[in-house]
Amino acid sequence: NSWSRRSFFLWPSAAATMPGAPTIYSKTYKTPRRPYEKERLDQELKTVGEFGLRNKREVWRVKYLLARMRKAARELLTLDDKDPKRLFEGNAILRRLLRIGVLDEEHLKLDYVLGLKVEDFLERRLQTQVFKLGLAKSIHHARVLIRQRHIRVRKQLVNIPSYTVRLDSQKHIDFALNSPYGTGRRGRVFRKSQNKKAEAPAGGDEE
């Protein structure tokens, strides 16, 4: 049927394991309700430039994540302090935010989740961390280094600029082992220029 053909072309592994089952995708971002609101447009443009984002969709994706987290926190705050659901789900949200460095141990309460901003999550992106650690000359250079596979987190090479860096992994961000910026072999252009420099004095003596 049409569903099986569609799932086969969109996601072959899903079609191979469950023939005939439709592929289900969840939303990752939500477009603004008022597309031409000047104040929001200016703010989004500033955010895109400040954090070196590819487009506004990356801002919308973080906004959607934050909205879902706030909604969950608001619903849990309506429950009693000793309610099992509030204790279990609330602690899960707070532990996750603590692990990625958005909240610190002094603010581990659901009330502080409501006060979070988009910038708090964008600060935890790998692209931002690479720039702040001084591995890149600019925020845009950081994106290029990550996409060209020069950056690793611990022993894992990461080429996704929006990768969320955990607090315990922050000090393990470095150049990849095979990167020319690290301990790897230098690039073709660099080697060529070095050979020219080495040959120049020898050519001058012969004359």
Coordinates of N, CA and C in Angstrom, one line a residue:
N1 N 0.8 -1.2 0.0 CA 0.0 0.0 0.0 C 0.9 1.3 0.0
S2 N 0.2 2.4 0.0 CA 1.0 3.7 -0.1 C 1.8 4.0 1.1
W3 N 1.2 3.6 2.3 CA 2.0 3.8 3.5 C 3.3 3.1 3.6
S4 N 3.2 1.8 3.2 CA 4.5 1.0 3.2 C 5.5 1.5 2.3
R5 N 5.1 2.0 1.1 CA 6.0 2.6 0.1 C 6.6 3.8 0.7
R6 N 5.8 4.7 1.3 CA 6.3 6.0 1.8 C 7.2 5.7 3.0
S7 N 6.9 4.8 3.9 CA 7.8 4.5 5.0 C 9.1 3.9 4.5
F8 N 9.1 3.2 3.4 CA 10.3 2.6 2.9 C 11.3 3.6 2.4
F9 N 10.7 4.6 1.7 CA 11.6 5.7 1.1 C 12.1 6.7 2.2
L10 N 11.2 6.9 3.2 CA 11.6 7.9 4.2 C 12.5 7.3 5.3
W11 N 12.3 6.1 5.7 CA 13.0 5.5 6.8 C 13.2 4.0 6.5
P12 N 14.2 3.6 5.7 CA 14.3 2.2 5.3 C 14.3 1.2 6.5
S13 N 15.0 1.6 7.6 CA 15.2 0.7 8.7 C 13.9 0.4 9.4
A14 N 13.0 1.4 9.5 CA 11.7 1.2 10.1 C 10.8 0.3 9.2
A15 N 10.9 0.5 7.9 CA 10.1 -0.3 7.0 C 10.6 -1.7 7.0
A16 N 11.9 -1.9 7.2 CA 12.4 -3.3 7.2 C 12.0 -4.0 8.4
T17 N 11.9 -3.4 9.6 CA 11.5 -4.0 10.8 C 10.0 -4.2 11.0
M18 N 9.3 -3.2 10.5 CA 7.8 -3.2 10.6 C 7.2 -2.9 9.3
P19 N 7.1 -3.9 8.4 CA 6.5 -3.7 7.1 C 5.0 -3.3 7.2
G20 N 4.7 -2.2 6.4 CA 3.3 -1.8 6.4 C 3.0 -0.7 7.5
A21 N 3.9 -0.5 8.4 CA 3.6 0.5 9.5 C 4.1 1.9 9.0
P22 N 3.2 2.9 9.2 CA 3.6 4.3 8.8 C 4.7 4.8 9.7
T23 N 5.6 5.6 9.1 CA 6.6 6.3 9.9 C 6.0 7.5 10.6
I24 N 6.3 7.7 11.9 CA 5.7 8.8 12.6 C 6.9 9.7 13.1
Y25 N 6.8 11.0 12.7 CA 7.7 12.0 13.1 C 7.1 12.9 14.1
S26 N 7.9 13.4 15.1 CA 7.4 14.4 16.0 C 7.9 15.8 15.7
K27 N 7.2 16.8 16.1 CA 7.7 18.2 15.8 C 8.9 18.5 16.6
T28 N 9.8 19.2 16.0 CA 11.0 19.7 16.6 C 11.0 21.2 16.8
Y29 N 10.2 21.9 16.1 CA 10.1 23.4 16.3 C 8.6 23.8 15.9
K30 N 8.3 25.1 16.3 CA 7.0 25.6 16.0 C 7.2 27.0 15.4
T31 N 6.6 27.3 14.3 CA 6.8 28.7 13.7 C 6.0 29.7 14.5
P32 N 6.5 30.9 14.5 CA 5.8 32.0 15.3 C 4.3 32.2 14.8
R33 N 3.5 32.6 15.8 CA 2.1 32.9 15.4 C 1.9 34.1 14.6
R34 N 2.7 35.1 14.9 CA 2.7 36.4 14.2 C 4.1 36.5 13.4
P35 N 4.1 36.2 12.1 CA 5.4 36.1 11.4 C 6.1 37.4 11.2
Y36 N 5.4 38.6 11.3 CA 6.0 39.8 10.9 C 6.0 40.8 12.1
E37 N 6.2 40.3 13.3 CA 6.3 41.1 14.5 C 7.7 41.7 14.6
K38 N 7.8 43.0 14.5 CA 9.2 43.6 14.3 C 10.1 43.3 15.5
E39 N 9.6 43.5 16.7 CA 10.4 43.3 17.9 C 10.9 41.9 18.0
R40 N 10.1 40.9 17.7 CA 10.6 39.5 17.7 C 11.6 39.2 16.6
L41 N 11.3 39.8 15.4 CA 12.2 39.6 14.3 C 13.6 40.2 14.6
D42 N 13.7 41.3 15.2 CA 14.9 41.9 15.6 C 15.7 41.1 16.6
Q43 N 14.9 40.6 17.6 CA 15.5 39.8 18.7 C 16.1 38.5 18.1
E44 N 15.3 37.9 17.2 CA 15.8 36.6 16.6 C 17.0 36.8 15.8
L45 N 17.0 37.9 15.0 CA 18.2 38.2 14.2 C 19.5 38.4 15.0
K46 N 19.3 39.1 16.1 CA 20.4 39.4 17.1 C 20.9 38.0 17.7
T47 N 20.0 37.2 18.0 CA 20.3 35.9 18.6 C 21.1 35.0 17.6
V48 N 20.6 35.0 16.3 CA 21.2 34.2 15.3 C 22.7 34.7 15.1
G49 N 22.9 36.0 15.1 CA 24.2 36.5 14.9 C 25.1 36.3 16.1
E50 N 24.6 36.4 17.3 CA 25.4 36.3 18.5 C 25.9 34.9 18.7
F51 N 25.1 33.9 18.4 CA 25.4 32.5 18.6 C 25.8 31.8 17.3
G52 N 25.9 32.5 16.2 CA 26.4 31.9 15.0 C 25.5 30.8 14.4
L53 N 24.2 31.0 14.6 CA 23.2 30.0 14.1 C 23.1 30.0 12.6
R54 N 22.6 28.8 12.1 CA 22.4 28.7 10.7 C 21.2 29.5 10.2
N55 N 20.1 29.4 10.9 CA 18.9 30.1 10.5 C 18.0 30.3 11.8
K56 N 16.9 30.9 11.6 CA 16.0 31.1 12.7 C 15.3 29.8 13.2
R57 N 15.3 28.8 12.4 CA 14.7 27.5 12.8 C 15.4 27.0 14.0
E58 N 16.7 27.2 14.1 CA 17.5 26.8 15.3 C 17.0 27.5 16.6
V59 N 16.6 28.7 16.4 CA 16.1 29.5 17.6 C 14.7 28.9 17.9
W60 N 13.9 28.7 16.9 CA 12.5 28.1 17.2 C 12.6 26.8 17.8
R61 N 13.6 26.0 17.5 CA 13.7 24.6 18.0 C 14.0 24.7 19.5
V62 N 14.9 25.6 19.9 CA 15.1 25.8 21.4 C 13.9 26.4 22.1
K63 N 13.2 27.3 21.4 CA 12.0 27.9 22.0 C 11.0 26.8 22.3
Y64 N 10.8 25.9 21.3 CA 9.8 24.9 21.4 C 10.2 23.9 22.6
L65 N 11.5 23.6 22.7 CA 12.0 22.7 23.8 C 11.7 23.4 25.2
L66 N 12.0 24.7 25.2 CA 11.8 25.5 26.5 C 10.4 25.6 26.8
A67 N 9.5 25.8 25.8 CA 8.1 25.9 26.1 C 7.5 24.6 26.6
R68 N 7.9 23.5 26.1 CA 7.5 22.2 26.6 C 7.9 21.9 28.0
M69 N 9.2 22.4 28.3 CA 9.7 22.2 29.7 C 9.0 23.1 30.7
R70 N 8.7 24.3 30.3 CA 8.0 25.2 31.1 C 6.5 24.7 31.4
K71 N 5.9 24.2 30.4 CA 4.6 23.6 30.5 C 4.5 22.5 31.5
A72 N 5.5 21.6 31.4 CA 5.6 20.5 32.3 C 5.8 21.0 33.7
A73 N 6.7 22.0 33.9 CA 7.0 22.5 35.2 C 5.7 23.2 35.8
R74 N 5.0 23.9 35.0 CA 3.7 24.6 35.5 C 2.7 23.6 36.0
E75 N 2.6 22.5 35.2 CA 1.6 21.4 35.6 C 2.0 20.8 36.9
L76 N 3.3 20.5 37.1 CA 3.8 19.9 38.3 C 3.6 20.8 39.5
L77 N 3.8 22.1 39.3 CA 3.7 23.1 40.4 C 2.2 23.1 40.9
T78 N 1.2 22.7 40.1 CA -0.2 22.8 40.6 C -0.4 21.6 41.5
L79 N 0.4 20.6 41.5 CA 0.3 19.4 42.4 C 0.8 19.7 43.8
D80 N 0.5 18.8 44.7 CA 0.9 18.9 46.1 C 2.4 18.6 46.1
D81 N 3.1 19.2 47.1 CA 4.6 19.0 47.3 C 5.0 17.5 47.4
K82 N 4.1 16.7 48.1 CA 4.4 15.3 48.3 C 3.8 14.4 47.3
D83 N 3.2 15.0 46.3 CA 2.6 14.1 45.2 C 3.7 13.3 44.5
P84 N 3.5 12.0 44.4 CA 4.5 11.1 43.7 C 4.9 11.5 42.3
K85 N 3.9 12.0 41.5 CA 4.2 12.4 40.2 C 5.1 13.7 40.2
R86 N 4.8 14.6 41.1 CA 5.6 15.8 41.1 C 7.0 15.5 41.6
L87 N 7.2 14.6 42.5 CA 8.5 14.3 43.0 C 9.3 13.5 41.9
F88 N 8.7 12.6 41.3 CA 9.4 11.8 40.3 C 9.7 12.6 39.0
E89 N 8.7 13.2 38.4 CA 8.9 13.9 37.1 C 9.7 15.2 37.3
G90 N 9.4 15.9 38.5 CA 10.1 17.1 38.8 C 11.6 16.9 39.0
N91 N 11.9 15.9 39.7 CA 13.3 15.6 39.9 C 14.0 15.2 38.6
A92 N 13.3 14.5 37.7 CA 13.9 14.1 36.4 C 14.2 15.4 35.6
I93 N 13.3 16.3 35.6 CA 13.5 17.6 34.8 C 14.7 18.3 35.4
L94 N 14.7 18.5 36.7 CA 15.8 19.2 37.4 C 17.2 18.5 37.2
R95 N 17.2 17.2 37.3 CA 18.5 16.5 37.1 C 19.0 16.7 35.7
R96 N 18.1 16.7 34.7 CA 18.5 16.8 33.3 C 19.1 18.2 33.1
L97 N 18.4 19.3 33.7 CA 18.9 20.6 33.5 C 20.2 20.9 34.2
L98 N 20.4 20.2 35.4 CA 21.7 20.3 36.1 C 22.8 19.6 35.3
R99 N 22.5 18.5 34.7 CA 23.5 17.7 34.0 C 24.0 18.5 32.8
I100 N 23.1 19.2 32.1 CA 23.6 20.0 30.9 C 24.1 21.4 31.3
G101 N 24.0 21.7 32.6 CA 24.6 23.0 33.0 C 23.7 24.2 32.9
V102 N 22.4 24.0 32.6 CA 21.5 25.1 32.5 C 21.1 25.7 33.9
L103 N 20.9 24.8 34.8 CA 20.7 25.2 36.2 C 21.8 24.7 37.1
D104 N 22.1 25.5 38.2 CA 23.1 25.0 39.1 C 22.4 24.4 40.4
E105 N 23.2 23.9 41.3 CA 22.7 23.2 42.5 C 21.9 24.1 43.4
E106 N 22.2 25.4 43.4 CA 21.5 26.4 44.3 C 20.1 26.7 43.8
H107 N 19.8 26.4 42.5 CA 18.5 26.8 41.9 C 17.8 25.5 41.4
L108 N 17.9 24.4 42.2 CA 17.2 23.2 41.8 C 15.8 23.2 42.3
K109 N 15.0 24.0 41.7 CA 13.5 24.1 42.1 C 12.8 24.3 40.8
L110 N 11.5 23.8 40.7 CA 10.7 24.0 39.5 C 10.4 25.4 39.2
D111 N 10.4 26.3 40.3 CA 10.1 27.7 40.1 C 11.2 28.3 39.1
Y112 N 12.4 27.9 39.2 CA 13.5 28.4 38.4 C 13.4 28.0 37.0
V113 N 12.7 26.9 36.7 CA 12.5 26.4 35.4 C 11.7 27.4 34.6
L114 N 10.7 28.0 35.2 CA 9.9 29.0 34.6 C 10.7 30.2 34.2
G115 N 11.8 30.5 34.8 CA 12.5 31.7 34.5 C 13.7 31.5 33.5
L116 N 13.8 30.3 33.0 CA 14.8 30.0 32.0 C 14.6 30.8 30.7
K117 N 15.7 31.1 30.0 CA 15.6 31.8 28.7 C 16.2 31.0 27.6
V118 N 16.0 31.4 26.4 CA 16.5 30.7 25.2 C 18.1 30.7 25.3
E119 N 18.6 31.8 25.7 CA 20.1 32.0 25.7 C 20.7 31.0 26.7
D120 N 20.0 30.6 27.7 CA 20.6 29.6 28.7 C 20.9 28.3 28.0
F121 N 20.0 27.9 27.0 CA 20.3 26.6 26.3 C 21.3 26.8 25.2
L122 N 21.2 28.0 24.5 CA 22.2 28.2 23.4 C 23.6 28.3 23.9
E123 N 23.8 28.7 25.2 CA 25.1 28.7 25.8 C 25.8 27.3 25.9
R124 N 24.9 26.3 26.0 CA 25.4 25.0 26.2 C 25.7 24.2 24.9
R125 N 25.5 24.9 23.7 CA 25.8 24.3 22.4 C 27.3 24.1 22.3
L126 N 27.6 23.0 21.6 CA 29.1 22.8 21.3 C 29.7 23.9 20.6
Q127 N 29.0 24.5 19.7 CA 29.6 25.7 18.9 C 30.0 26.8 19.9
T128 N 29.1 27.1 20.8 CA 29.4 28.2 21.8 C 30.6 27.9 22.7
Q129 N 30.6 26.6 23.1 CA 31.7 26.2 24.0 C 33.0 26.1 23.4
V130 N 33.1 25.7 22.1 CA 34.3 25.7 21.4 C 34.9 27.1 21.2
F131 N 34.0 28.1 21.0 CA 34.5 29.5 20.9 C 34.9 30.0 22.2
K132 N 34.2 29.7 23.3 CA 34.5 30.2 24.6 C 35.8 29.6 25.2
L133 N 36.1 28.4 24.7 CA 37.4 27.8 25.2 C 38.6 28.2 24.4
G134 N 38.4 29.1 23.4 CA 39.5 29.6 22.6 C 40.0 28.7 21.5
L135 N 39.2 27.7 21.2 CA 39.7 26.8 20.1 C 39.4 27.4 18.7
A136 N 38.5 28.4 18.7 CA 38.1 29.0 17.4 C 38.3 30.5 17.5
K137 N 38.6 31.2 16.4 CA 38.8 32.6 16.3 C 37.5 33.4 16.5
S138 N 36.4 32.8 16.0 CA 35.0 33.5 16.2 C 34.0 32.4 16.3
I139 N 32.8 32.8 16.6 CA 31.7 31.9 16.8 C 31.3 31.2 15.4
H140 N 31.6 31.9 14.3 CA 31.3 31.3 13.0 C 32.5 30.3 12.6
H141 N 33.7 30.6 13.0 CA 34.8 29.7 12.8 C 34.6 28.4 13.6
A142 N 34.0 28.5 14.8 CA 33.7 27.4 15.6 C 32.8 26.4 14.9
R143 N 31.8 27.0 14.2 CA 30.9 26.1 13.4 C 31.6 25.4 12.3
V144 N 32.5 26.1 11.6 CA 33.2 25.5 10.5 C 34.1 24.3 11.0
L145 N 34.8 24.6 12.2 CA 35.7 23.5 12.7 C 34.9 22.3 13.1
I146 N 33.7 22.5 13.7 CA 32.9 21.3 14.1 C 32.4 20.6 12.8
R147 N 31.9 21.3 11.8 CA 31.3 20.7 10.6 C 32.4 19.9 9.8
Q148 N 33.7 20.4 9.9 CA 34.8 19.8 9.2 C 35.5 18.8 10.0
R149 N 34.9 18.3 11.1 CA 35.3 17.2 11.9 C 36.7 17.4 12.6
H150 N 36.9 18.6 13.1 CA 38.1 18.9 13.8 C 37.9 18.8 15.4
I151 N 36.7 18.7 15.8 CA 36.4 18.8 17.3 C 36.0 17.4 17.8
R152 N 36.5 17.1 19.0 CA 36.0 15.9 19.7 C 35.6 16.3 21.1
V153 N 34.6 15.5 21.7 CA 34.2 15.6 23.1 C 34.6 14.2 23.7
R154 N 35.5 14.3 24.6 CA 36.2 13.1 25.2 C 36.9 12.3 24.0
K155 N 36.5 11.1 23.7 CA 37.1 10.4 22.6 C 36.2 10.3 21.4
Q156 N 35.0 11.0 21.5 CA 34.0 10.9 20.4 C 34.1 12.2 19.5
L157 N 34.3 11.9 18.2 CA 34.3 13.1 17.3 C 32.9 13.5 17.1
V158 N 32.7 14.8 17.2 CA 31.3 15.4 17.1 C 31.3 16.4 16.0
N159 N 30.4 16.3 15.0 CA 30.3 17.3 13.9 C 29.0 17.9 13.9
I160 N 28.3 18.0 15.0 CA 27.0 18.7 15.1 C 27.1 19.9 16.0
P161 N 27.0 21.1 15.4 CA 27.2 22.4 16.2 C 26.2 22.5 17.3
S162 N 25.0 22.0 17.1 CA 23.9 22.1 18.2 C 24.0 21.1 19.3
Y163 N 25.0 20.2 19.3 CA 25.2 19.2 20.3 C 25.3 19.9 21.7
T164 N 24.4 19.4 22.6 CA 24.4 19.9 23.9 C 25.5 19.3 24.8
V165 N 26.4 20.2 25.3 CA 27.5 19.7 26.1 C 27.1 19.6 27.5
R166 N 27.3 18.4 28.1 CA 27.1 18.1 29.5 C 28.2 18.8 30.3
L167 N 27.8 19.1 31.6 CA 28.8 19.8 32.5 C 30.0 19.0 32.7
D168 N 29.9 17.7 32.8 CA 31.1 16.9 33.1 C 31.9 16.6 31.8
S169 N 31.4 16.9 30.6 CA 32.1 16.8 29.4 C 32.8 18.1 28.9
Q170 N 32.5 19.2 29.6 CA 32.9 20.5 29.1 C 34.4 20.6 29.0
K171 N 35.1 20.0 30.1 CA 36.6 20.2 30.1 C 37.3 19.2 29.2
H172 N 36.5 18.3 28.5 CA 37.1 17.3 27.6 C 36.9 17.7 26.1
I173 N 36.5 18.9 25.9 CA 36.4 19.4 24.5 C 37.8 19.8 23.9
D174 N 38.2 19.2 22.8 CA 39.5 19.5 22.3 C 39.5 19.1 20.8
F175 N 40.6 19.4 20.1 CA 40.8 19.1 18.7 C 40.9 17.6 18.6
A176 N 40.3 17.1 17.5 CA 40.4 15.6 17.2 C 41.8 15.2 17.0
L177 N 42.1 13.9 17.3 CA 43.5 13.4 17.3 C 44.1 13.4 15.9
N178 N 43.3 13.3 14.9 CA 43.8 13.3 13.5 C 43.6 14.6 12.8
S179 N 43.3 15.7 13.6 CA 43.1 17.0 13.1 C 44.4 17.7 12.9
P180 N 44.6 18.5 11.8 CA 45.9 19.3 11.7 C 46.0 20.3 12.8
Y181 N 44.9 20.8 13.4 CA 45.0 21.7 14.5 C 45.5 21.1 15.8
G182 N 45.3 19.8 15.9 CA 45.8 19.0 17.1 C 47.1 18.3 16.8
T183 N 47.1 17.0 16.9 CA 48.4 16.2 16.8 C 48.4 15.5 15.4
G184 N 47.4 15.8 14.5 CA 47.3 15.2 13.2 C 48.3 15.7 12.2
R185 N 48.3 15.1 11.1 CA 49.2 15.6 10.0 C 48.7 16.9 9.4
R186 N 49.7 17.8 9.1 CA 49.3 19.1 8.6 C 48.7 19.0 7.2
G187 N 48.0 20.1 6.8 CA 47.3 20.0 5.6 C 48.2 20.2 4.4
R188 N 47.6 19.9 3.2 CA 48.4 19.9 1.9 C 49.0 21.3 1.6
V189 N 48.2 22.3 1.8 CA 48.7 23.7 1.5 C 49.8 24.1 2.4
F190 N 49.7 23.7 3.7 CA 50.7 24.1 4.7 C 52.0 23.4 4.4
R191 N 51.9 22.1 4.0 CA 53.1 21.3 3.7 C 53.8 21.9 2.5
K192 N 53.0 22.3 1.5 CA 53.6 22.8 0.2 C 54.3 24.1 0.5
S193 N 53.7 25.0 1.3 CA 54.4 26.3 1.7 C 55.6 26.1 2.5
Q194 N 55.6 25.1 3.4 CA 56.8 24.8 4.1 C 58.0 24.3 3.3
N195 N 57.6 23.4 2.3 CA 58.6 22.9 1.3 C 59.2 24.1 0.5
K196 N 58.4 25.0 0.1 CA 58.9 26.2 -0.7 C 59.9 27.0 0.2
K197 N 59.5 27.2 1.5 CA 60.4 27.9 2.4 C 61.7 27.2 2.5
A198 N 61.7 25.9 2.6 CA 62.9 25.1 2.8 C 63.8 25.2 1.6
E199 N 63.2 25.2 0.4 CA 63.9 25.2 -0.9 C 64.5 26.6 -1.2
A200 N 63.8 27.6 -0.7 CA 64.2 29.0 -1.1 C 65.7 29.3 -0.8
P201 N 66.2 29.1 0.4 CA 67.6 29.4 0.8 C 68.6 28.6 -0.1
A202 N 68.2 27.3 -0.3 CA 69.1 26.5 -1.1 C 69.3 27.0 -2.5
G203 N 68.2 27.5 -3.1 CA 68.2 28.0 -4.5 C 69.0 29.3 -4.6
G204 N 69.0 30.1 -3.5 CA 69.7 31.4 -3.5 C 71.2 31.2 -3.4
D205 N 71.6 30.1 -2.7 CA 73.1 29.8 -2.5 C 73.7 29.4 -3.8
E206 N 72.9 28.6 -4.6 CA 73.4 28.0 -5.9 C 73.7 29.2 -6.9
E207 N 72.9 30.2 -6.9 CA 73.1 31.3 -7.7 C 74.4 32.1 -7.4

